[in-house]
Structure formats: structure tokens, C-alpha cells
PDB file of C-alpha atoms and ligand atoms in Angstrom:
ATOM      1  CA  MET A   4     -57.376  15.916-111.327  1.00 82.00           C
ATOM      2  CA  LYS A   5     -60.445  15.564-109.126  1.00 90.00           C
ATOM      3  CA  LEU A   6     -59.754  13.664-105.939  1.00 95.00           C
ATOM      4  CA  GLU A   7     -62.346  10.972-106.734  1.00 96.00           C
ATOM      5  CA  LEU A   8     -60.808  10.323-110.156  1.00 97.00           C
ATOM      6  CA  GLN A   9     -57.329  10.269-108.636  1.00 98.00           C
ATOM      7  CA  ARG A  10     -58.576   7.571-106.276  1.00 98.00           C
ATOM      8  CA  VAL A  11     -59.948   5.414-109.147  1.00 98.00           C
ATOM      9  CA  TRP A  12     -56.641   5.847-110.987  1.00 98.00           C
ATOM     10  CA  GLU A  13     -54.572   4.851-107.939  1.00 98.00           C
ATOM     11  CA  GLN A  14     -56.647   1.780-107.161  1.00 98.00           C
ATOM     12  CA  VAL A  15     -56.321   0.479-110.749  1.00 96.00           C
ATOM     13  CA  ILE A  16     -52.549   0.983-110.622  1.00 97.00           C
ATOM     14  CA  GLU A  17     -52.449  -0.871-107.319  1.00 97.00           C
ATOM     15  CA  GLY A  18     -54.552  -3.641-108.805  1.00 97.00           C
ATOM     16  CA  ASN A  19     -56.991  -3.411-105.932  1.00 98.00           C
ATOM     17  CA  LYS A  20     -60.274  -4.729-107.301  1.00 97.00           C
ATOM     18  CA  ALA A  21     -62.374  -3.982-104.223  1.00 98.00           C
ATOM     19  CA  GLY A  22     -60.680  -0.583-103.956  1.00 98.00           C
ATOM     20  CA  VAL A  23     -61.597   0.251-107.549  1.00 98.00           C
ATOM     21  CA  GLU A  24     -65.226  -0.644-106.889  1.00 98.00           C
ATOM     22  CA  VAL A  25     -65.344   1.596-103.831  1.00 98.00           C
ATOM     23  CA  ALA A  26     -63.630   4.428-105.722  1.00 98.00           C
ATOM     24  CA  VAL A  27     -65.929   4.159-108.755  1.00 97.00           C
ATOM     25  CA  ARG A  28     -69.010   4.237-106.520  1.00 97.00           C
ATOM     26  CA  ALA A  29     -67.615   7.256-104.692  1.00 98.00           C
ATOM     27  CA  ALA A  30     -66.947   9.009-107.998  1.00 97.00           C
ATOM     28  CA  ARG A  31     -70.517   8.338-109.112  1.00 95.00           C
ATOM     29  CA  GLY A  32     -71.655   9.686-105.749  1.00 95.00           C
ATOM     30  CA  ALA A  33     -69.650  12.842-106.412  1.00 95.00           C
ATOM     31  CA  ALA A  34     -71.650  13.320-109.623  1.00 92.00           C
ATOM     32  CA  LEU A  35     -68.781  12.578-111.988  1.00 95.00           C
ATOM     33  CA  THR A  36     -70.050  11.243-115.311  1.00 94.00           C
ATOM     34  CA  PRO A  37     -69.446   7.602-116.329  1.00 92.00           C
ATOM     35  CA  GLU A  38     -67.409   8.911-119.283  1.00 91.00           C
ATOM     36  CA  GLN A  39     -65.128  10.931-116.978  1.00 94.00           C
ATOM     37  CA  ILE A  40     -64.619   7.959-114.676  1.00 95.00           C
ATOM     38  CA  LEU A  41     -63.902   5.730-117.670  1.00 93.00           C
ATOM     39  CA  ASN A  42     -61.559   8.039-119.559  1.00 92.00           C
ATOM     40  CA  GLU A  43     -59.780   9.990-116.829  1.00 95.00           C
ATOM     41  CA  GLY A  44     -59.859   7.223-114.214  1.00 95.00           C
ATOM     42  CA  LEU A  45     -59.861   3.688-115.610  1.00 95.00           C
ATOM     43  CA  ILE A  46     -58.362   4.147-119.080  1.00 92.00           C
ATOM     44  CA  ALA A  47     -55.800   6.737-117.932  1.00 94.00           C
ATOM     45  CA  ALA A  48     -54.656   4.269-115.274  1.00 95.00           C
ATOM     46  CA  MET A  49     -54.222   1.458-117.807  1.00 91.00           C
ATOM     47  CA  THR A  50     -52.114   3.797-119.931  1.00 91.00           C
ATOM     48  CA  GLU A  51     -49.909   4.435-116.911  1.00 95.00           C
ATOM     49  CA  VAL A  52     -49.702   0.674-116.261  1.00 93.00           C
ATOM     50  CA  GLY A  53     -48.460   0.254-119.846  1.00 88.00           C
ATOM     51  CA  ASN A  54     -45.878   3.000-119.336  1.00 94.00           C
ATOM     52  CA  ARG A  55     -44.616   1.373-116.159  1.00 95.00           C
ATOM     53  CA  PHE A  56     -44.389  -1.977-117.958  1.00 92.00           C
ATOM     54  CA  GLU A  57     -42.257  -0.301-120.621  1.00 90.00           C
ATOM     55  CA  ARG A  58     -39.980   1.160-117.953  1.00 95.00           C
ATOM     56  CA  GLN A  59     -39.809  -2.315-116.367  1.00 95.00           C
ATOM     57  CA  GLU A  60     -41.302  -1.051-113.145  1.00 96.00           C
ATOM     58  CA  PHE A  61     -44.284  -3.353-113.743  1.00 94.00           C
ATOM     59  CA  TYR A  62     -44.264  -6.929-115.035  1.00 93.00           C
ATOM     60  CA  VAL A  63     -47.018  -9.151-116.455  1.00 90.00           C
ATOM     61  CA  PRO A  64     -48.516 -10.080-113.054  1.00 93.00           C
ATOM     62  CA  GLU A  65     -48.956  -6.402-112.144  1.00 95.00           C
ATOM     63  CA  MET A  66     -50.501  -5.706-115.554  1.00 90.00           C
ATOM     64  CA  LEU A  67     -52.883  -8.582-114.990  1.00 91.00           C
ATOM     65  CA  VAL A  68     -54.098  -7.509-111.537  1.00 95.00           C
ATOM     66  CA  SER A  69     -54.546  -3.961-112.811  1.00 95.00           C
ATOM     67  CA  ALA A  70     -56.546  -5.288-115.763  1.00 91.00           C
ATOM     68  CA  ARG A  71     -58.784  -7.284-113.408  1.00 93.00           C
ATOM     69  CA  ALA A  72     -59.276  -4.256-111.196  1.00 95.00           C
ATOM     70  CA  MET A  73     -60.128  -2.110-114.214  1.00 93.00           C
ATOM     71  CA  GLN A  74     -62.656  -4.688-115.421  1.00 92.00           C
ATOM     72  CA  ALA A  75     -64.399  -4.611-112.038  1.00 95.00           C
ATOM     73  CA  GLY A  76     -64.751  -0.836-112.386  1.00 95.00           C
ATOM     74  CA  LEU A  77     -65.949  -1.190-115.954  1.00 92.00           C
ATOM     75  CA  ALA A  78     -68.646  -3.661-114.880  1.00 93.00           C
ATOM     76  CA  LEU A  79     -70.034  -1.055-112.482  1.00 95.00           C
ATOM     77  CA  LEU A  80     -70.199   1.567-115.230  1.00 92.00           C
ATOM     78  CA  LYS A  81     -71.685  -0.748-117.837  1.00 88.00           C
ATOM     79  CA  PRO A  82     -75.364   0.050-117.176  1.00 87.00           C
ATOM     80  CA  GLN A  83     -74.717   3.783-117.448  1.00 86.00           C
ATOM     81  CA  LEU A  84     -72.449   3.522-120.469  1.00 82.00           C
ATOM     82  CA  MET A  85     -75.063   1.600-122.367  1.00 76.00           C
ATOM     83  CA  GLU A  86     -77.455   4.379-123.273  1.00 66.00           C
ATOM     84  CA  SER A  87     -80.711   2.453-123.399  1.00 54.00           C
ATOM     85  CA  GLY A  88     -83.346   2.321-126.060  1.00 52.00           C
ATOM     86  CA  VAL A  89     -82.994   1.917-129.824  1.00 53.00           C
ATOM     87  CA  LYS A  90     -83.004  -1.756-130.750  1.00 60.00           C
ATOM     88  CA  ALA A  91     -80.951  -3.755-133.241  1.00 64.00           C
ATOM     89  CA  VAL A  92     -79.612  -1.137-135.634  1.00 83.00           C
ATOM     90  CA  GLY A  93     -77.320  -3.844-136.955  1.00 92.00           C
ATOM     91  CA  LYS A  94     -75.329  -6.925-136.089  1.00 96.00           C
ATOM     92  CA  VAL A  95     -71.596  -6.965-135.321  1.00 98.00           C
ATOM     93  CA  VAL A  96     -69.237  -9.915-135.007  1.00 98.00           C
ATOM     94  CA  LEU A  97     -66.396  -8.822-132.730  1.00 98.00           C
ATOM     95  CA  GLY A  98     -63.161 -10.429-131.597  1.00 98.00           C
ATOM     96  CA  THR A  99     -59.516 -10.039-130.669  1.00 98.00           C
ATOM     97  CA  VAL A 100     -57.349 -11.585-133.373  1.00 98.00           C
ATOM     98  CA  ARG A 101     -55.276 -14.755-133.181  1.00 98.00           C
ATOM     99  CA  GLY A 102     -52.408 -14.774-130.717  1.00 98.00           C
ATOM    100  CA  ASP A 103     -53.749 -11.819-128.787  1.00 98.00           C
ATOM    101  CA  LEU A 104     -55.313 -12.114-125.327  1.00 98.00           C
ATOM    102  CA  HIS A 105     -56.074  -8.443-124.650  1.00 97.00           C
ATOM    103  CA  ASP A 106     -59.801  -8.044-124.269  1.00 95.00           C
ATOM    104  CA  ILE A 107     -60.552  -4.918-122.246  1.00 94.00           C
ATOM    105  CA  GLY A 108     -60.711  -2.533-125.205  1.00 95.00           C
ATOM    106  CA  LYS A 109     -62.594  -5.012-127.363  1.00 96.00           C
ATOM    107  CA  SER A 110     -65.159  -5.611-124.618  1.00 93.00           C
ATOM    108  CA  LEU A 111     -65.562  -1.895-124.096  1.00 90.00           C
ATOM    109  CA  VAL A 112     -66.232  -1.414-127.803  1.00 94.00           C
ATOM    110  CA  GLY A 113     -68.776  -4.250-127.625  1.00 92.00           C
ATOM    111  CA  MET A 114     -70.472  -2.686-124.634  1.00 86.00           C
ATOM    112  CA  MET A 115     -70.786   0.719-126.284  1.00 85.00           C
ATOM    113  CA  LEU A 116     -72.064  -0.844-129.516  1.00 89.00           C
ATOM    114  CA  GLU A 117     -74.717  -2.736-127.569  1.00 85.00           C
ATOM    115  CA  GLY A 118     -75.624   0.479-125.819  1.00 75.00           C
ATOM    116  CA  ALA A 119     -76.121   2.109-129.205  1.00 81.00           C
ATOM    117  CA  GLY A 120     -78.531  -0.650-130.221  1.00 81.00           C
ATOM    118  CA  PHE A 121     -76.263  -3.079-132.073  1.00 90.00           C
ATOM    119  CA  GLU A 122     -76.508  -6.807-131.556  1.00 92.00           C
ATOM    120  CA  VAL A 123     -72.976  -7.903-130.656  1.00 95.00           C
ATOM    121  CA  ILE A 124     -71.628 -11.396-131.148  1.00 97.00           C
ATOM    122  CA  ASP A 125     -68.411 -11.419-129.139  1.00 98.00           C
ATOM    123  CA  LEU A 126     -66.093 -14.226-130.212  1.00 98.00           C
ATOM    124  CA  GLY A 127     -63.626 -13.472-127.406  1.00 98.00           C
ATOM    125  CA  THR A 128     -59.839 -13.405-127.715  1.00 98.00           C
ATOM    126  CA  ASP A 129     -57.296 -15.326-129.802  1.00 98.00           C
ATOM    127  CA  VAL A 130     -59.827 -15.644-132.622  1.00 98.00           C
ATOM    128  CA  GLY A 131     -58.409 -17.241-135.763  1.00 98.00           C
ATOM    129  CA  PRO A 132     -59.367 -16.235-139.313  1.00 98.00           C
ATOM    130  CA  GLU A 133     -61.468 -19.421-139.768  1.00 96.00           C
ATOM    131  CA  LYS A 134     -63.510 -18.612-136.695  1.00 98.00           C
ATOM    132  CA  PHE A 135     -64.231 -15.081-137.913  1.00 98.00           C
ATOM    133  CA  GLY A 136     -65.222 -16.552-141.292  1.00 97.00           C
ATOM    134  CA  GLU A 137     -67.457 -19.179-139.734  1.00 97.00           C
ATOM    135  CA  ALA A 138     -69.162 -16.544-137.573  1.00 98.00           C
ATOM    136  CA  VAL A 139     -69.880 -14.363-140.616  1.00 98.00           C
ATOM    137  CA  ARG A 140     -71.468 -17.344-142.362  1.00 96.00           C
ATOM    138  CA  THR A 141     -73.543 -18.354-139.353  1.00 96.00           C
ATOM    139  CA  HIS A 142     -74.623 -14.978-138.002  1.00 97.00           C
ATOM    140  CA  ARG A 143     -74.715 -12.902-141.201  1.00 96.00           C
ATOM    141  CA  PRO A 144     -73.659  -9.624-139.550  1.00 97.00           C
ATOM    142  CA  GLN A 145     -73.350  -6.323-141.417  1.00 97.00           C
ATOM    143  CA  LEU A 146     -70.137  -5.564-139.555  1.00 98.00           C
ATOM    144  CA  VAL A 147     -67.007  -7.327-138.334  1.00 98.00           C
ATOM    145  CA  GLY A 148     -64.803  -5.693-135.687  1.00 98.00           C
ATOM    146  CA  MET A 149     -61.257  -6.853-135.040  1.00 98.00           C
ATOM    147  CA  SER A 150     -59.084  -5.792-132.118  1.00 98.00           C
ATOM    148  CA  ALA A 151     -55.298  -6.186-131.685  1.00 98.00           C
ATOM    149  CA  LEU A 152     -53.033  -4.780-128.967  1.00 98.00           C
ATOM    150  CA  LEU A 153     -49.702  -6.182-130.117  1.00 98.00           C
ATOM    151  CA  THR A 154     -47.671  -5.053-133.088  1.00 98.00           C
ATOM    152  CA  THR A 155     -47.087  -8.737-133.836  1.00 98.00           C
ATOM    153  CA  THR A 156     -50.761  -9.757-133.820  1.00 98.00           C
ATOM    154  CA  MET A 157     -52.080  -6.793-135.785  1.00 98.00           C
ATOM    155  CA  GLN A 158     -50.729  -8.623-138.848  1.00 97.00           C
ATOM    156  CA  ASN A 159     -53.390 -11.262-138.206  1.00 98.00           C
ATOM    157  CA  MET A 160     -56.029  -8.714-139.145  1.00 98.00           C
ATOM    158  CA  LYS A 161     -54.733  -8.994-142.685  1.00 98.00           C
ATOM    159  CA  SER A 162     -54.909 -12.807-142.683  1.00 97.00           C
ATOM    160  CA  THR A 163     -58.456 -12.609-141.353  1.00 98.00           C
ATOM    161  CA  LEU A 164     -59.450 -10.275-144.179  1.00 98.00           C
ATOM    162  CA  GLU A 165     -57.869 -12.718-146.635  1.00 98.00           C
ATOM    163  CA  ALA A 166     -59.799 -15.601-145.070  1.00 97.00           C
ATOM    164  CA  LEU A 167     -63.068 -13.689-145.462  1.00 97.00           C
ATOM    165  CA  GLU A 168     -62.123 -13.107-149.086  1.00 97.00           C
ATOM    166  CA  ASP A 169     -61.337 -16.823-149.632  1.00 96.00           C
ATOM    167  CA  LEU A 170     -64.640 -17.822-148.080  1.00 94.00           C
ATOM    168  CA  GLY A 171     -66.432 -15.459-150.449  1.00 95.00           C
ATOM    169  CA  VAL A 172     -68.005 -13.438-147.631  1.00 96.00           C
ATOM    170  CA  ARG A 173     -65.801 -10.326-147.642  1.00 97.00           C
ATOM    171  CA  SER A 174     -68.235  -8.326-149.782  1.00 97.00           C
ATOM    172  CA  GLN A 175     -71.127  -9.098-147.412  1.00 96.00           C
ATOM    173  CA  VAL A 176     -69.599  -7.228-144.472  1.00 98.00           C
ATOM    174  CA  LYS A 177     -67.877  -3.992-143.570  1.00 98.00           C
ATOM    175  CA  VAL A 178     -64.759  -4.560-141.491  1.00 98.00           C
ATOM    176  CA  MET A 179     -63.544  -2.170-138.819  1.00 98.00           C
ATOM    177  CA  VAL A 180     -60.321  -2.472-136.881  1.00 98.00           C
ATOM    178  CA  GLY A 181     -58.867  -0.991-133.715  1.00 98.00           C
ATOM    179  CA  GLY A 182     -56.522  -1.419-130.767  1.00 98.00           C
ATOM    180  CA  ALA A 183     -53.626   0.647-129.455  1.00 97.00           C
ATOM    181  CA  PRO A 184     -51.039  -0.057-132.227  1.00 98.00           C
ATOM    182  CA  VAL A 185     -53.581   0.142-135.075  1.00 98.00           C
ATOM    183  CA  THR A 186     -53.764   3.296-137.175  1.00 98.00           C
ATOM    184  CA  GLU A 187     -55.927   4.705-139.912  1.00 98.00           C
ATOM    185  CA  SER A 188     -53.209   4.125-142.481  1.00 98.00           C
ATOM    186  CA  PHE A 189     -52.638   0.539-141.362  1.00 98.00           C
ATOM    187  CA  ALA A 190     -56.376  -0.060-141.715  1.00 98.00           C
ATOM    188  CA  ARG A 191     -56.296   1.314-145.240  1.00 98.00           C
ATOM    189  CA  GLU A 192     -53.158  -0.656-146.112  1.00 98.00           C
ATOM    190  CA  ILE A 193     -54.740  -4.014-145.196  1.00 98.00           C
ATOM    191  CA  GLY A 194     -58.012  -3.167-146.898  1.00 98.00           C
ATOM    192  CA  ALA A 195     -60.261  -2.718-143.863  1.00 98.00           C
ATOM    193  CA  ASP A 196     -63.265  -0.415-144.222  1.00 98.00           C
ATOM    194  CA  GLY A 197     -62.641   1.676-141.153  1.00 98.00           C
ATOM    195  CA  PHE A 198     -60.615   2.421-138.045  1.00 98.00           C
ATOM    196  CA  ALA A 199     -61.532   4.078-134.759  1.00 97.00           C
ATOM    197  CA  PRO A 200     -59.182   5.049-131.908  1.00 96.00           C
ATOM    198  CA  ASP A 201     -61.684   4.561-129.079  1.00 93.00           C
ATOM    199  CA  ALA A 202     -64.999   3.000-128.187  1.00 90.00           C
ATOM    200  CA  SER A 203     -67.240   6.013-128.687  1.00 83.00           C
ATOM    201  CA  ARG A 204     -65.747   6.715-132.092  1.00 92.00           C
ATOM    202  CA  ALA A 205     -66.128   2.983-132.859  1.00 95.00           C
ATOM    203  CA  VAL A 206     -69.879   3.462-132.421  1.00 91.00           C
ATOM    204  CA  ALA A 207     -69.916   6.475-134.748  1.00 93.00           C
ATOM    205  CA  LEU A 208     -67.858   4.504-137.268  1.00 97.00           C
ATOM    206  CA  ALA A 209     -70.154   1.472-137.074  1.00 97.00           C
ATOM    207  CA  LYS A 210     -73.181   3.679-137.727  1.00 94.00           C
ATOM    208  CA  SER A 211     -71.481   5.373-140.661  1.00 95.00           C
ATOM    209  CA  LEU A 212     -70.472   2.040-142.219  1.00 96.00           C
ATOM    210  CA  LEU A 213     -74.022   0.711-142.252  1.00 91.00           C
TER     211      LEU A 213
HETATM  212  C1  B12 B 305     -53.726  -4.947-119.548  1.00 52.89           C
HETATM  213  C2  B12 B 305     -52.607  -5.330-120.466  1.00 52.89           C
HETATM  214  C3  B12 B 305     -52.293  -6.697-120.541  1.00 52.89           C
HETATM  215  C4  B12 B 305     -53.118  -7.789-119.834  1.00 52.89           C
HETATM  216  C5  B12 B 305     -54.400  -8.028-120.675  1.00 52.89           C
HETATM  217  C6  B12 B 305     -55.582  -8.449-119.811  1.00 52.89           C
HETATM  218  C7  B12 B 305     -56.887  -8.420-120.562  1.00 52.89           C
HETATM  219  N1  B12 B 305     -57.827  -9.176-120.063  1.00 52.89           N
HETATM  220  O1  B12 B 305     -57.086  -7.727-121.559  1.00 52.89           O
HETATM  221  C8  B12 B 305     -52.104  -8.991-119.854  1.00 52.89           C
HETATM  222  C9  B12 B 305     -51.314  -8.979-118.550  1.00 52.89           C
HETATM  223  C10 B12 B 305     -52.735 -10.365-120.056  1.00 52.89           C
HETATM  224  C11 B12 B 305     -51.167  -8.575-120.978  1.00 52.89           C
HETATM  225  C12 B12 B 305     -50.326  -9.477-121.597  1.00 52.89           C
HETATM  226  C13 B12 B 305     -49.357  -9.109-122.529  1.00 52.89           C
HETATM  227  N2  B12 B 305     -49.043  -7.873-122.925  1.00 52.89           N
HETATM  228 CO1  B12 B 305     -50.155  -6.341-122.516  1.00 52.89          CO
HETATM  229  N3  B12 B 305     -50.880  -4.724-121.988  1.00 52.89           N
HETATM  230  C14 B12 B 305     -51.902  -4.350-121.225  1.00 52.89           C
HETATM  231  C15 B12 B 305     -52.018  -2.794-121.144  1.00 52.89           C
HETATM  232  C16 B12 B 305     -51.347  -2.339-119.859  1.00 52.89           C
HETATM  233  C17 B12 B 305     -53.420  -2.209-121.197  1.00 52.89           C
HETATM  234  C18 B12 B 305     -54.318  -2.607-122.374  1.00 52.89           C
HETATM  235  C19 B12 B 305     -55.718  -2.102-122.109  1.00 52.89           C
HETATM  236  O2  B12 B 305     -56.570  -2.844-121.633  1.00 52.89           O
HETATM  237  N4  B12 B 305     -55.965  -0.799-122.349  1.00 52.89           N
HETATM  238  C20 B12 B 305     -57.228  -0.136-122.045  1.00 52.89           C
HETATM  239  C21 B12 B 305     -58.217  -0.276-123.225  1.00 52.89           C
HETATM  240  C22 B12 B 305     -59.543   0.402-122.875  1.00 52.89           C
HETATM  241  O3  B12 B 305     -57.662   0.352-124.356  1.00 52.89           O
HETATM  242  P1  B12 B 305     -57.430  -0.368-125.780  1.00 52.89           P
HETATM  243  O4  B12 B 305     -57.269  -1.834-125.570  1.00 52.89           O
HETATM  244  O5  B12 B 305     -56.421   0.363-126.535  1.00 52.89           O
HETATM  245  O6  B12 B 305     -58.852  -0.217-126.500  1.00 52.89           O
HETATM  246  C23 B12 B 305     -59.384   1.018-126.950  1.00 52.89           C
HETATM  247  C24 B12 B 305     -58.993   1.398-128.382  1.00 52.89           C
HETATM  248  O7  B12 B 305     -57.775   0.851-128.794  1.00 52.89           O
HETATM  249  C25 B12 B 305     -60.159   0.995-129.216  1.00 52.89           C
HETATM  250  N5  B12 B 305     -60.278  -0.378-129.708  1.00 52.89           N
HETATM  251  C26 B12 B 305     -59.826  -1.526-129.183  1.00 52.89           C
HETATM  252  N6  B12 B 305     -60.231  -2.591-129.893  1.00 52.89           N
HETATM  253  C27 B12 B 305     -60.972  -2.120-130.902  1.00 52.89           C
HETATM  254  C28 B12 B 305     -61.630  -2.775-131.947  1.00 52.89           C
HETATM  255  C29 B12 B 305     -62.325  -2.029-132.890  1.00 52.89           C
HETATM  256  C30 B12 B 305     -63.041  -2.740-133.990  1.00 52.89           C
HETATM  257  C31 B12 B 305     -62.332  -0.606-132.803  1.00 52.89           C
HETATM  258  C32 B12 B 305     -63.032   0.178-133.855  1.00 52.89           C
HETATM  259  C33 B12 B 305     -61.677   0.051-131.770  1.00 52.89           C
HETATM  260  C34 B12 B 305     -61.005  -0.706-130.817  1.00 52.89           C
HETATM  261  O8  B12 B 305     -61.249   1.231-128.360  1.00 52.89           O
HETATM  262  C35 B12 B 305     -60.891   0.821-127.029  1.00 52.89           C
HETATM  263  C36 B12 B 305     -61.698   1.586-126.030  1.00 52.89           C
HETATM  264  O9  B12 B 305     -61.531   2.975-126.109  1.00 52.89           O
HETATM  265  C37 B12 B 305     -51.228  -2.379-122.440  1.00 52.89           C
HETATM  266  C38 B12 B 305     -50.647  -0.977-122.430  1.00 52.89           C
HETATM  267  C39 B12 B 305     -51.457   0.012-123.252  1.00 52.89           C
HETATM  268  N7  B12 B 305     -51.264   1.263-122.953  1.00 52.89           N
HETATM  269  O10 B12 B 305     -52.207  -0.337-124.160  1.00 52.89           O
HETATM  270  C40 B12 B 305     -50.191  -3.496-122.521  1.00 52.89           C
HETATM  271  C41 B12 B 305     -49.508  -3.873-123.877  1.00 52.89           C
HETATM  272  C42 B12 B 305     -50.566  -3.859-124.993  1.00 52.89           C
HETATM  273  N8  B12 B 305     -49.061  -5.247-123.647  1.00 52.89           N
HETATM  274  C43 B12 B 305     -47.922  -5.445-124.176  1.00 52.89           C
HETATM  275  C44 B12 B 305     -47.213  -6.691-124.104  1.00 52.89           C
HETATM  276  C45 B12 B 305     -45.815  -6.701-124.636  1.00 52.89           C
HETATM  277  C46 B12 B 305     -47.831  -7.844-123.552  1.00 52.89           C
HETATM  278  C47 B12 B 305     -47.221  -9.256-123.475  1.00 52.89           C
HETATM  279  C48 B12 B 305     -46.488  -9.718-124.740  1.00 52.89           C
HETATM  280  C49 B12 B 305     -46.302  -9.290-122.229  1.00 52.89           C
HETATM  281  C50 B12 B 305     -45.538 -10.569-122.025  1.00 52.89           C
HETATM  282  N9  B12 B 305     -44.246 -10.439-122.081  1.00 52.89           N
HETATM  283  O11 B12 B 305     -46.098 -11.609-121.822  1.00 52.89           O
HETATM  284  C51 B12 B 305     -48.470 -10.133-123.177  1.00 52.89           C
HETATM  285  C52 B12 B 305     -49.122 -10.667-124.467  1.00 52.89           C
HETATM  286  C53 B12 B 305     -50.231 -11.633-124.193  1.00 52.89           C
HETATM  287  C54 B12 B 305     -51.018 -11.936-125.463  1.00 52.89           C
HETATM  288  N10 B12 B 305     -50.668 -12.996-126.157  1.00 52.89           N
HETATM  289  O12 B12 B 305     -51.903 -11.199-125.816  1.00 52.89           O
HETATM  290  C55 B12 B 305     -47.371  -4.220-124.898  1.00 52.89           C
HETATM  291  C56 B12 B 305     -47.471  -4.363-126.428  1.00 52.89           C
HETATM  292  C57 B12 B 305     -46.235  -3.866-127.138  1.00 52.89           C
HETATM  293  C58 B12 B 305     -46.354  -3.978-128.614  1.00 52.89           C
HETATM  294  N11 B12 B 305     -45.967  -2.911-129.265  1.00 52.89           N
HETATM  295  O13 B12 B 305     -46.778  -4.928-129.195  1.00 52.89           O
HETATM  296  C59 B12 B 305     -48.166  -3.091-124.265  1.00 52.89           C
HETATM  297  C60 B12 B 305     -48.453  -1.864-125.209  1.00 52.89           C
HETATM  298  C61 B12 B 305     -47.451  -2.603-122.987  1.00 52.89           C
HETATM  299  C62 B12 B 305     -46.185  -1.820-123.292  1.00 52.89           C
HETATM  300  N12 B12 B 305     -46.225  -0.516-123.161  1.00 52.89           N
HETATM  301  O14 B12 B 305     -45.174  -2.383-123.643  1.00 52.89           O
HETATM  302  N13 B12 B 305     -51.228  -7.284-121.233  1.00 52.89           N
END
């Protein structure tokens, strides 16, 4: 791995916010692309943080400081990740489902969608089925995106779909789902319209669902 990327990776693992910012700037200075810094630096580091948590070498506080450090790096890349131009191809209501507080992946998806010209209404984390339903009624989006990072909370994607059905708005929107434990077959099983494993493919999916 390139030294500059290694540095970004290390600083995320260490949870050093200022260090991540310095390392990301240095990587940009070394002409690495925002996508490389994101995928091989920031996201690769969060994967390692997850692995260490599983091996009980890291606990929640370490995960949290790493997440904050990663977000600081992400903020620096945001302008470059959002390829400018094309306006309002469509509207997306986005949120992390009830019981789930993970928001890095969801926010990244939102950022990339905005960059591709979508208007994004980000409902945040721990979003209950009623809130998704209400947002569909108020904002009339073409798309709804749900994120879940826990095997327990991914079940709440199903209850949200049911709530949209009960409110009579399910047929007005296409629903896409994602998050580390979510799979294509799970998406199909719960009756979602699409699944994407990462933010750039989420953009391609959103475009194809329109
Ligand atoms: C950071 C982190 C946290 C932080 C979150 C901070 C924040 N602001 O988000 C904190 C410390 C709060 C946290 C808490 C917990 N966490 Co946590 N956490 C993680 C960690 C390390 C990284 C997640 C991350 O940000 N990844 C980077 C992003 C960019 O990737 P991503 O989220 O997968 O998103 C991408 C794709 O999935 C996709 N995508 C995501 N959303 C969407 C939506 C749509 C519509 C589409 C199309 C695509 C899409 O695109 C994204 C970009 O490419 C993961 C480990 C891992 N490898 O996932 C564990 C992990 C998810 N956590 C885990 C656990 C157990 C917990 C806790 C229960 C721990 C505890 N005992 O308290 C709590 C739960 C809190 C809650 N109620 O939500 C487990 C889950 C296990 C399981 N099978 O359910 C994991 C997998 C760690 C592990 N290996 O055990 N966590």
C-alpha cells in the first residue's frame, strides 16, 4: 500500500481526528484520487476496526473515536466526491432504520447521491417506520433508501416496508436497501426494489430505479 494511504489507515485506527485530516491532505497532495483515499484508506480502516472489535481488541469507545476520525476525513473529501453539475435528477428520502445508530455508510451514500444530482432528504439514524412513511407523504420522493448495520435492525427494513404499504404509499416509491449485513437476497425476500453494496453502486442503482 502507498505510504500516504497507509498513514490515513493508521490514523483512523488510532482514532486521531487531526491526524486523519493531515494524512488525507497529504494523500491529496501526493495526487491520490479521492476514491483511493476513501476506499483504500478510510473504509479499509473501518473494516479493520470492525475486525478488531470482533477479536475483542477494540471496544465501543475505540470504534467511536475511529468513526469520528473517519468522518473528519470524509468531510475533507466531500467536495471532490460530489461530482458537480447535473441538478435534481430525483428525490431520495434516506435514513438508518430504527434501533440502529450507524450513520457513516448512510451519509456516504447520501453524499454520493447528492453529487450525482439527487435531492437527498436525510432523516438521520434510528428512524422508525412511521417517520419514513411521514417523510414519503410530505416530500413525495421517487426513492427511499434504508441503511442497517446490525443483523438485529435489518429486520426493521421489513417493518418499514409494511408501514409504507399500510399508509398506501408503497407503490409511489422505489425502495433500496444497504448496509454491511444486507444482501441482494435479503432485499428480495423483504420486497425491496434494489440493493447495493457500496455508495457508488447505490448511485447507479438509484439511477436505474428511476
Ligand atoms: C463505526 C462502528 C460503530 C460506531 C458507529 C458510529 C457512527 N456514527 O456511525 C459505534 C461505536 C456507535 C457503533 C456501535 C455499535 N456497533 Co458498530 N460498528 C462500526 C464499524 C466498525 C464500522 C461501520 C462503518 O462505518 N463502516 C464504514 C461504512 C462506509 O460502510 P457501511 O456502513 O457498510 O456502508 C457502505 C455500504 O454498506 C453501503 N450502504 C450503507 N447504507 C446503505 C444504504 C443504501 C440504501 C444503500 C444502497 C447502500 C448502503 O454503502 C456504504 C458506503 O460504501 C462496524 C464494522 C464494519 N466492518 O462494518 C461495526 C459493527 C457494524 N458494529 C457492530 C456492533 C455489534 C455494534 C454495537 C451493538 C456494539 C455495542 N455492543 O454497543 C453498537 C450498536 C449501536 C446501535 N444501536 O446502532 C457489529 C455488528 C454485528 C452484527 N452482525 O450485527 C459490527 C459489524 C462490528 C463487528 N465486527 O462485530 N458501531
